[in-house]
Coordinates of C-alpha atoms in Angstrom, one line a residue:
M47 CA 0.0 0.0 0.0
Y48 CA 2.5 2.6 1.1
S49 CA 5.8 1.3 -0.2
F50 CA 8.8 3.4 1.0
S51 CA 11.0 1.4 -1.4
A52 CA 9.2 3.3 -4.2
T53 CA 10.4 6.5 -5.9
Y54 CA 8.6 9.6 -4.8
L55 CA 7.5 12.2 -7.3
S56 CA 8.4 15.7 -6.0
P57 CA 6.7 15.6 -2.6
S58 CA 5.7 19.0 -1.4
F59 CA 6.6 18.3 2.2
I60 CA 8.0 15.6 4.4
G61 CA 6.3 14.6 7.7
E62 CA 8.4 14.8 10.8
G63 CA 5.9 13.5 13.3
T64 CA 5.7 16.8 15.2
G65 CA 1.9 17.4 14.7
G66 CA 2.4 21.0 13.8
N67 CA 1.4 24.2 15.6
S68 CA -2.2 25.2 14.8
L69 CA -1.7 28.5 16.7
T70 CA 1.1 29.8 14.4
T71 CA 0.5 27.9 11.2
K72 CA -2.5 27.4 9.0
L73 CA -2.2 23.6 8.8
N74 CA -5.1 23.0 6.4
L75 CA -3.3 25.0 3.6
Q76 CA -0.7 22.3 3.1
F77 CA -3.2 19.7 2.2
A78 CA -5.5 19.4 -0.8
P79 CA -9.2 19.6 0.3
A80 CA -10.2 17.1 -2.4
D81 CA -7.8 14.5 -1.0
M82 CA -9.1 15.0 2.6
V83 CA -12.7 14.7 1.5
W84 CA -12.1 11.5 -0.5
M85 CA -10.2 9.9 2.4
G86 CA -13.1 10.8 4.7
I87 CA -15.6 9.2 2.4
S88 CA -13.4 6.2 2.0
S89 CA -13.2 5.8 5.8
A90 CA -17.0 5.9 6.0
L91 CA -17.3 3.3 3.2
V92 CA -14.9 0.9 5.0
W93 CA -16.7 1.5 8.3
I94 CA -19.9 0.1 6.7
M95 CA -18.1 -3.2 6.6
I96 CA -18.3 -3.4 10.4
P97 CA -22.1 -4.0 10.6
G98 CA -21.9 -5.6 7.2
I99 CA -19.7 -8.4 8.4
G100 CA -21.8 -8.8 11.5
L101 CA -24.9 -9.2 9.4
L102 CA -23.1 -11.6 7.0
Y103 CA -22.0 -13.9 9.8
S104 CA -25.3 -13.6 11.6
G105 CA -27.2 -14.6 8.4
L106 CA -24.9 -17.6 8.0
S107 CA -25.4 -18.9 11.5
R108 CA -28.4 -20.6 13.1
K109 CA -30.9 -18.5 14.9
K110 CA -29.8 -19.5 18.4
H111 CA -26.3 -18.0 17.6
A112 CA -27.2 -15.1 15.4
L113 CA -27.2 -12.3 18.0
S114 CA -23.8 -13.3 19.4
L115 CA -22.0 -12.7 16.1
L116 CA -23.5 -9.3 15.8
W117 CA -22.4 -8.5 19.4
A118 CA -18.9 -9.8 18.7
S119 CA -18.5 -7.7 15.6
I120 CA -19.5 -4.5 17.3
M121 CA -17.4 -5.3 20.4
A122 CA -14.3 -6.1 18.4
A123 CA -14.6 -2.7 16.7
C124 CA -14.8 -1.0 20.1
L125 CA -11.7 -2.8 21.4
T126 CA -9.7 -2.1 18.2
A127 CA -10.5 1.6 18.4
L128 CA -9.1 1.8 21.9
Q129 CA -6.0 -0.2 21.0
W130 CA -5.4 1.8 17.9
F131 CA -5.6 5.1 19.9
F132 CA -3.2 4.1 22.6
W133 CA -0.4 2.3 20.7
G134 CA -1.5 0.6 17.5
Y135 CA -1.1 3.5 15.1
S136 CA 2.2 4.6 16.6
L137 CA 3.8 1.1 16.3
V138 CA 2.8 0.8 12.7
F139 CA 2.9 4.3 11.1
T140 CA 5.3 6.3 13.3
H141 CA 7.7 8.5 11.3
T142 CA 10.8 8.0 13.3
S143 CA 11.4 4.2 13.7
G144 CA 14.5 2.8 12.2
S145 CA 13.7 -0.8 13.1
P146 CA 12.8 -3.2 10.4
F147 CA 10.4 -5.1 12.6
L148 CA 8.4 -2.6 14.7
G149 CA 7.7 1.1 15.0
S150 CA 8.1 3.3 18.1
L151 CA 5.8 4.8 20.7
L152 CA 6.5 8.4 19.7
N153 CA 2.8 8.8 18.9
F154 CA 1.5 7.0 21.9
C155 CA -2.1 8.1 22.6
L156 CA -1.8 10.1 19.3
M157 CA 0.7 12.5 20.8
K158 CA 2.2 14.8 18.1
V159 CA -0.6 13.7 15.7
L160 CA -2.5 16.6 14.4
G161 CA -1.7 18.4 11.1
A162 CA 1.6 16.8 10.3
P163 CA 1.6 15.0 7.0
S164 CA 1.1 11.2 7.2
I165 CA 3.4 8.8 5.5
V166 CA 1.1 9.0 2.5
S167 CA 2.2 12.7 2.2
T168 CA -1.1 14.0 0.9
V169 CA -3.4 13.9 4.0
P170 CA -2.9 14.8 7.6
D171 CA -1.9 12.2 10.2
I172 CA -5.2 12.4 12.1
L173 CA -7.2 11.5 9.0
F174 CA -4.8 8.6 8.2
V175 CA -5.3 7.4 11.8
L176 CA -9.1 7.2 11.2
F177 CA -8.8 5.3 7.9
Q178 CA -6.2 2.8 9.1
G179 CA -8.0 2.3 12.5
I180 CA -11.1 1.2 10.7
F181 CA -9.0 -1.1 8.6
A182 CA -7.7 -2.7 11.7
A183 CA -11.2 -3.1 13.2
V184 CA -12.4 -4.8 10.0
T185 CA -9.5 -7.2 10.3
A186 CA -10.4 -8.2 13.8
I187 CA -14.1 -8.5 13.0
L188 CA -13.5 -10.9 10.1
M189 CA -11.7 -13.3 12.5
V190 CA -14.9 -13.6 14.6
G191 CA -16.3 -16.1 12.1
A192 CA -13.7 -18.7 13.0
G193 CA -15.2 -19.2 16.4
C194 CA -18.9 -19.2 15.4
E195 CA -21.4 -21.1 17.5
R196 CA -18.8 -22.6 20.0
A197 CA -16.4 -19.9 21.3
R198 CA -17.0 -18.0 24.5
L199 CA -17.4 -14.3 23.8
G200 CA -15.2 -12.9 26.6
P201 CA -12.1 -15.0 25.8
M202 CA -12.7 -14.4 22.1
M203 CA -12.4 -10.6 22.6
L204 CA -9.3 -11.1 24.8
F205 CA -7.8 -13.3 22.0
L206 CA -8.5 -10.6 19.4
F207 CA -7.0 -7.8 21.5
V208 CA -3.8 -9.8 22.1
W209 CA -3.7 -10.9 18.4
L210 CA -4.0 -7.4 17.2
T211 CA -1.1 -6.3 19.4
V212 CA 1.3 -9.3 19.0
V213 CA 0.6 -10.3 15.4
Y214 CA -1.3 -7.7 13.3
I215 CA 0.7 -4.6 14.3
P216 CA 4.2 -6.1 13.6
V217 CA 3.0 -7.6 10.3
A218 CA 1.4 -4.4 9.2
Y219 CA 4.7 -2.5 10.0
W220 CA 6.7 -5.0 8.0
I221 CA 4.6 -4.2 4.9
W222 CA 3.4 -0.6 5.5
G223 CA 5.8 0.9 8.0
K224 CA 8.4 3.4 7.0
N225 CA 11.4 1.0 7.4
G226 CA 9.5 -2.4 7.5
C227 CA 11.6 -5.4 6.5
L228 CA 9.3 -6.5 3.7
V229 CA 8.9 -2.9 2.3
T230 CA 12.7 -2.6 2.2
L231 CA 12.9 -6.0 0.4
G232 CA 10.6 -4.6 -2.3
C233 CA 7.3 -6.3 -1.6
L234 CA 4.1 -4.7 -2.9
D235 CA 0.8 -4.6 -1.1
F236 CA -1.8 -2.0 -2.2
A237 CA -4.7 -2.6 0.2
G238 CA -4.1 -5.3 2.8
G239 CA -3.7 -8.7 1.0
E240 CA -1.0 -9.8 3.5
P241 CA -1.4 -7.9 6.7
V242 CA -5.2 -8.1 6.6
H243 CA -6.6 -11.0 4.7
E244 CA -3.8 -13.6 4.6
N245 CA -2.8 -12.7 8.1
F246 CA -6.1 -13.2 9.9
G247 CA -7.1 -16.0 7.5
F248 CA -4.3 -18.2 8.7
A249 CA -4.8 -17.0 12.3
A250 CA -8.5 -18.0 11.9
L251 CA -7.3 -21.5 10.8
A252 CA -5.2 -21.8 14.0
Y253 CA -8.1 -20.5 16.1
S254 CA -10.5 -23.1 14.6
L255 CA -8.1 -25.9 15.2
L256 CA -7.6 -24.8 18.8
L257 CA -11.4 -24.6 19.5
G258 CA -12.1 -28.0 17.8
K259 CA -15.3 -29.0 16.2
R260 CA -18.9 -28.2 17.2
H261 CA -20.9 -30.7 19.2
D262 CA -24.2 -30.0 17.6
P263 CA -24.9 -32.7 14.9
L264 CA -27.2 -30.3 13.1
I265 CA -24.2 -28.5 11.5
T266 CA -24.3 -31.0 8.7
K267 CA -27.7 -29.8 7.5
K268 CA -27.9 -27.1 4.9
V269 CA -30.0 -24.2 5.9
P270 CA -30.3 -21.5 3.2
K271 CA -29.6 -18.0 4.6
F272 CA -29.5 -14.6 3.1
K273 CA -25.9 -13.4 2.9
P274 CA -25.7 -9.6 2.8
H275 CA -22.4 -9.7 0.9
S276 CA -23.3 -6.4 -0.9
V277 CA -23.0 -4.5 2.4
T278 CA -19.4 -5.7 2.8
S279 CA -18.5 -5.2 -0.9
I280 CA -19.2 -1.4 -0.5
G281 CA -16.3 -1.2 1.9
F282 CA -14.0 -3.1 -0.3
L283 CA -13.8 -0.1 -2.7
H284 CA -10.2 0.4 -1.8
G285 CA -9.8 3.7 -3.7
G286 CA -9.0 5.3 -0.4
S287 CA -5.8 3.1 -0.1
T288 CA -4.1 5.5 -2.5
G289 CA -4.2 8.2 0.2
N290 CA -5.5 10.8 -2.3
A291 CA -8.1 11.6 -4.9
S292 CA -6.3 10.6 -8.1
I293 CA -6.7 8.5 -11.3
R294 CA -5.3 5.5 -9.4
S295 CA -8.2 5.8 -6.9
W296 CA -10.8 5.4 -9.6
Y297 CA -8.8 2.7 -11.2
A298 CA -8.8 0.8 -7.9
C299 CA -12.5 1.3 -7.5
F300 CA -13.2 -0.2 -10.9
D301 CA -10.8 -3.1 -10.4
T302 CA -12.5 -3.9 -7.2
D303 CA -15.9 -4.0 -8.8
L304 CA -14.6 -6.0 -11.7
A305 CA -12.9 -8.5 -9.3
A306 CA -16.2 -9.0 -7.4
A307 CA -18.1 -9.7 -10.6
A308 CA -15.4 -12.1 -12.0
G309 CA -15.1 -13.8 -8.7
G310 CA -18.8 -14.4 -8.3
L311 CA -19.2 -15.7 -11.8
T312 CA -16.2 -18.0 -11.5
W313 CA -17.2 -19.5 -8.2
M314 CA -20.8 -20.0 -9.4
F315 CA -19.8 -21.8 -12.6
V316 CA -17.4 -24.1 -10.7
D317 CA -20.3 -24.9 -8.3
W318 CA -22.5 -25.5 -11.3
F319 CA -20.2 -28.2 -12.7
R320 CA -19.6 -29.7 -9.3
T321 CA -23.3 -29.9 -8.3
G322 CA -24.7 -31.3 -11.6
G323 CA -26.0 -28.2 -13.2
K324 CA -27.5 -26.3 -10.2
W325 CA -27.1 -22.5 -9.8
S326 CA -26.0 -21.4 -6.4
T327 CA -26.9 -18.1 -4.8
V328 CA -24.5 -18.9 -2.0
G329 CA -21.7 -19.6 -4.5
L330 CA -22.3 -16.4 -6.3
C331 CA -22.1 -14.3 -3.1
T332 CA -19.1 -16.3 -1.7
G333 CA -17.2 -16.0 -5.0
S334 CA -17.7 -12.2 -5.0
I335 CA -16.1 -12.0 -1.6
A336 CA -13.3 -14.2 -2.7
G337 CA -12.7 -12.0 -5.7
L338 CA -12.7 -8.9 -3.5
V339 CA -10.1 -10.5 -1.3
G340 CA -7.8 -11.6 -4.0
I341 CA -8.7 -8.8 -6.5
T342 CA -8.3 -11.4 -9.2
P343 CA -10.7 -13.9 -10.9
A344 CA -8.2 -16.7 -10.2
A345 CA -8.7 -16.5 -6.5
P346 CA -12.3 -17.9 -6.5
I347 CA -11.0 -21.1 -8.2
L348 CA -8.4 -21.6 -5.5
C349 CA -10.8 -20.7 -2.7
N350 CA -13.6 -22.9 -4.0
F351 CA -11.5 -26.0 -3.7
A352 CA -9.9 -24.7 -0.5
V353 CA -13.3 -24.9 1.1
D354 CA -13.2 -28.7 0.7
L355 CA -9.9 -28.9 2.6
K356 CA -11.7 -28.2 5.9
N357 CA -13.8 -31.4 5.3
I358 CA -10.7 -33.4 4.4
F359 CA -8.7 -32.3 7.4
M360 CA -11.9 -32.1 9.6
I361 CA -11.5 -28.4 10.4
D362 CA -14.6 -26.7 11.7
D363 CA -14.4 -23.2 10.1
G364 CA -18.1 -22.4 9.8
M365 CA -17.7 -19.2 7.9
D366 CA -14.8 -20.4 5.6
V367 CA -12.6 -17.6 6.9
F368 CA -9.4 -19.4 6.0
A369 CA -10.5 -20.6 2.6
L370 CA -11.8 -17.2 1.5
H371 CA -9.3 -14.8 3.2
G372 CA -6.2 -16.9 3.9
V373 CA -6.0 -18.7 0.5
G374 CA -7.5 -15.7 -1.3
G375 CA -5.0 -13.3 0.2
F376 CA -2.1 -15.6 -0.5
A377 CA -3.1 -15.9 -4.2
G378 CA -3.6 -12.2 -4.6
S379 CA -0.2 -11.5 -3.1
V380 CA 1.6 -13.9 -5.4
L381 CA -0.2 -12.8 -8.5
T382 CA 0.7 -9.2 -7.7
G383 CA 4.3 -10.2 -8.6
I384 CA 3.1 -11.0 -12.1
F385 CA 0.5 -8.4 -12.9
A386 CA 1.7 -5.3 -11.0
A387 CA 2.2 -2.5 -13.6
D388 CA 4.3 0.6 -13.1
F389 CA 2.2 2.9 -15.2
I390 CA -0.9 2.3 -13.0
A391 CA 1.0 3.3 -9.9
A392 CA 2.3 6.4 -11.6
T393 CA -1.3 7.7 -12.0
E394 CA -1.3 8.4 -8.3
G395 CA 1.2 11.2 -8.8
V396 CA 3.1 10.5 -5.6
R397 CA 5.4 7.5 -6.1
L398 CA 6.6 5.0 -8.7
I399 CA 7.1 1.2 -8.5
T400 CA 9.2 -1.1 -10.6
G401 CA 6.2 -3.4 -11.3
G402 CA 6.1 -7.2 -11.8
W403 CA 6.5 -9.6 -14.7
M404 CA 4.3 -7.2 -16.8
N405 CA 7.3 -4.8 -16.6
K406 CA 9.9 -7.6 -17.0
H407 CA 10.8 -7.2 -13.3
W408 CA 11.2 -10.9 -12.8
K409 CA 12.4 -10.7 -9.1
Q410 CA 9.1 -9.2 -8.0
L411 CA 7.4 -12.7 -7.9
G412 CA 10.1 -13.9 -5.5
F413 CA 9.6 -10.9 -3.3
Q414 CA 5.9 -11.6 -3.2
L415 CA 6.4 -15.2 -2.3
A416 CA 8.7 -14.2 0.5
N417 CA 6.1 -11.8 1.6
S418 CA 3.3 -14.4 1.7
V419 CA 5.3 -17.2 3.3
S420 CA 6.4 -14.8 6.1
I421 CA 2.8 -14.3 7.1
V422 CA 1.9 -18.0 7.2
T423 CA 2.7 -18.8 10.8
F424 CA 0.6 -20.5 13.4
L425 CA -0.3 -18.7 16.3
K426 CA -11.3 -22.5 28.7
L427 CA -11.8 -20.6 24.9
R428 CA -14.9 -22.6 23.8
L429 CA -18.3 -23.1 25.3
H430 CA -19.4 -26.1 27.3
E431 CA -21.3 -28.7 25.3
N432 CA -24.6 -27.9 26.9
E433 CA -24.1 -24.2 26.4
E434 CA -23.2 -24.8 22.8
L435 CA -26.4 -26.7 22.2
L436 CA -28.4 -24.0 23.9
G437 CA -26.8 -21.4 21.7
V438 CA -24.4 -18.6 22.4
D439 CA -27.2 -16.0 22.4
L440 CA -28.8 -17.4 25.5
A441 CA -25.7 -18.9 27.1
E442 CA -23.5 -15.8 26.9
I443 CA -25.8 -12.8 26.1
G444 CA -29.1 -13.8 27.7
E445 CA -31.0 -12.6 24.6
Y446 CA -31.9 -14.0 21.2
A447 CA -32.3 -12.5 17.8
Y448 CA -35.4 -14.6 16.8
Y449 CA -38.2 -16.3 18.6
D450 CA -40.7 -18.7 17.0
E451 CA -42.2 -22.1 17.6
D452 CA -39.2 -24.0 16.1
Y453 CA -36.9 -22.2 18.4
S454 CA -39.1 -22.8 21.4
D455 CA -39.2 -26.5 20.6
A456 CA -35.4 -26.6 20.3
L457 CA -35.1 -24.9 23.7
G458 CA -37.5 -27.4 25.2
K459 CA -35.4 -30.4 24.1
N460 CA -32.1 -28.8 25.2
P461 CA -30.6 -30.6 28.3
K462 CA -29.8 -27.4 30.1
V463 CA -33.3 -26.0 29.6
M464 CA -34.9 -29.3 30.6
R465 CA -32.9 -29.3 33.9
M466 CA -33.9 -25.7 34.5
R467 CA -37.6 -26.6 34.0
E468 CA -37.4 -29.7 36.2
A469 CA -35.8 -27.6 38.9
A470 CA -38.6 -25.1 38.6
K471 CA -41.2 -27.8 38.8
E472 CA -39.6 -29.3 41.9
K473 CA -39.5 -25.9 43.6
K474 CA -43.1 -25.3 42.8
A475 CA -44.1 -28.8 44.1
A476 CA -42.2 -28.2 47.3
K477 CA -43.9 -24.9 47.8
T478 CA -47.3 -26.5 47.3
K479 CA -46.6 -29.1 50.0
R480 CA -45.8 -26.4 52.5
E481 CA -49.1 -24.6 51.9
P482 CA -52.2 -25.6 54.0
P483 CA -55.0 -27.4 52.1
I484 CA -58.0 -25.2 51.0
E485 CA -61.2 -26.1 52.9
E486 CA -64.1 -27.1 50.7
N487 CA -67.2 -24.8 50.6
E488 CA -70.0 -25.9 52.9
S489 CA -72.5 -25.4 50.1
N490 CA -70.6 -27.9 48.0
E491 CA -70.6 -30.4 50.8
S492 CA -74.4 -30.1 51.2
G493 CA -74.9 -30.4 47.4
C494 CA -77.2 -27.4 47.2
D495 CA -75.2 -25.9 44.4
K496 CA -75.1 -28.9 42.2

């Protein structure tokens, strides 16, 4: 995304991380208003992904777990915002770190972050904090799907908080930081293929393996659900990743839309051949997401077959987080080494790249492979069986998203609910025994009122 190994085209200023003095300097004059407006709009578009992912995961889960996934998505966004404010942004995007592995705490609690130029050099630091903070929140939220229907919510949030600090921040610095080791090597990443999708995709695989499989046998049944993928695809318009309003921004928007279309069609046709000529709405939506992740129509082919790997290796990844994002991110990173073009990057007007095989820069594919392989590292969490059968909504939250006769019957057959009802009956029976018997009415005894 922000490769400091690239060549800059006449930058008008260089950020020093001082924040600037708003009392003596008109800080707004050093930035293009159009760039700031576009970055603000892009931040709002990416933020839409937060409820979008919650709705997506909720729609894919069964009704007794639906509310918990919405809660987890919003809670993950809240935790990420605090972490990003205190030390996250500083450790990734500080201006002064000379380390190849991690930034500094110069901007701890956003100190000296005001009107100084960000490392993008076209927008102020404080706006860049907002945009990248929402990116980090989306990364954490996407991992929620790996623990669907069996993970305890409290430990899940603790895991996400630690993972963001210990894993996401260093990896993001390697690729986006000013002196990151992968940036120095020459790796390219425009909008988060490695630090976002591939990173949390493989982390989700490790989390799924750690949690184990669900106890509920109903997971083998297919229940059609509406998948609001369109809400998430809006945020995937990564035109804001350029850091300015330029031709490259609109090129990125169109490429994103094209990738979603090609991905959806590719996945759907693969499903059509594999299912004996049946069109799949789920396949169309899932393929669009895979295309958005890889930004290449080849990614849905890889991801489609990667979904089957979880059955072969008996991995319970209910939302296919690893198949879509881990494999898709890996494929997108590698293919960048082939299709990266220098003339596209030049339309941004800020920096140049050497490109990939399209520009006869043969080494770029090796750089991208090194980039991808460096990300692929493996890193009481789950519910009790009775709580899992009851559903995370009631077991952890005490509320549920839907209530109907089917759900009522399911609760009635649940062991935990049955024990609760039996205890209530025993308590009522014991109370009845302690109460004195009610004397019969004299008129009834005499039979006058018969």
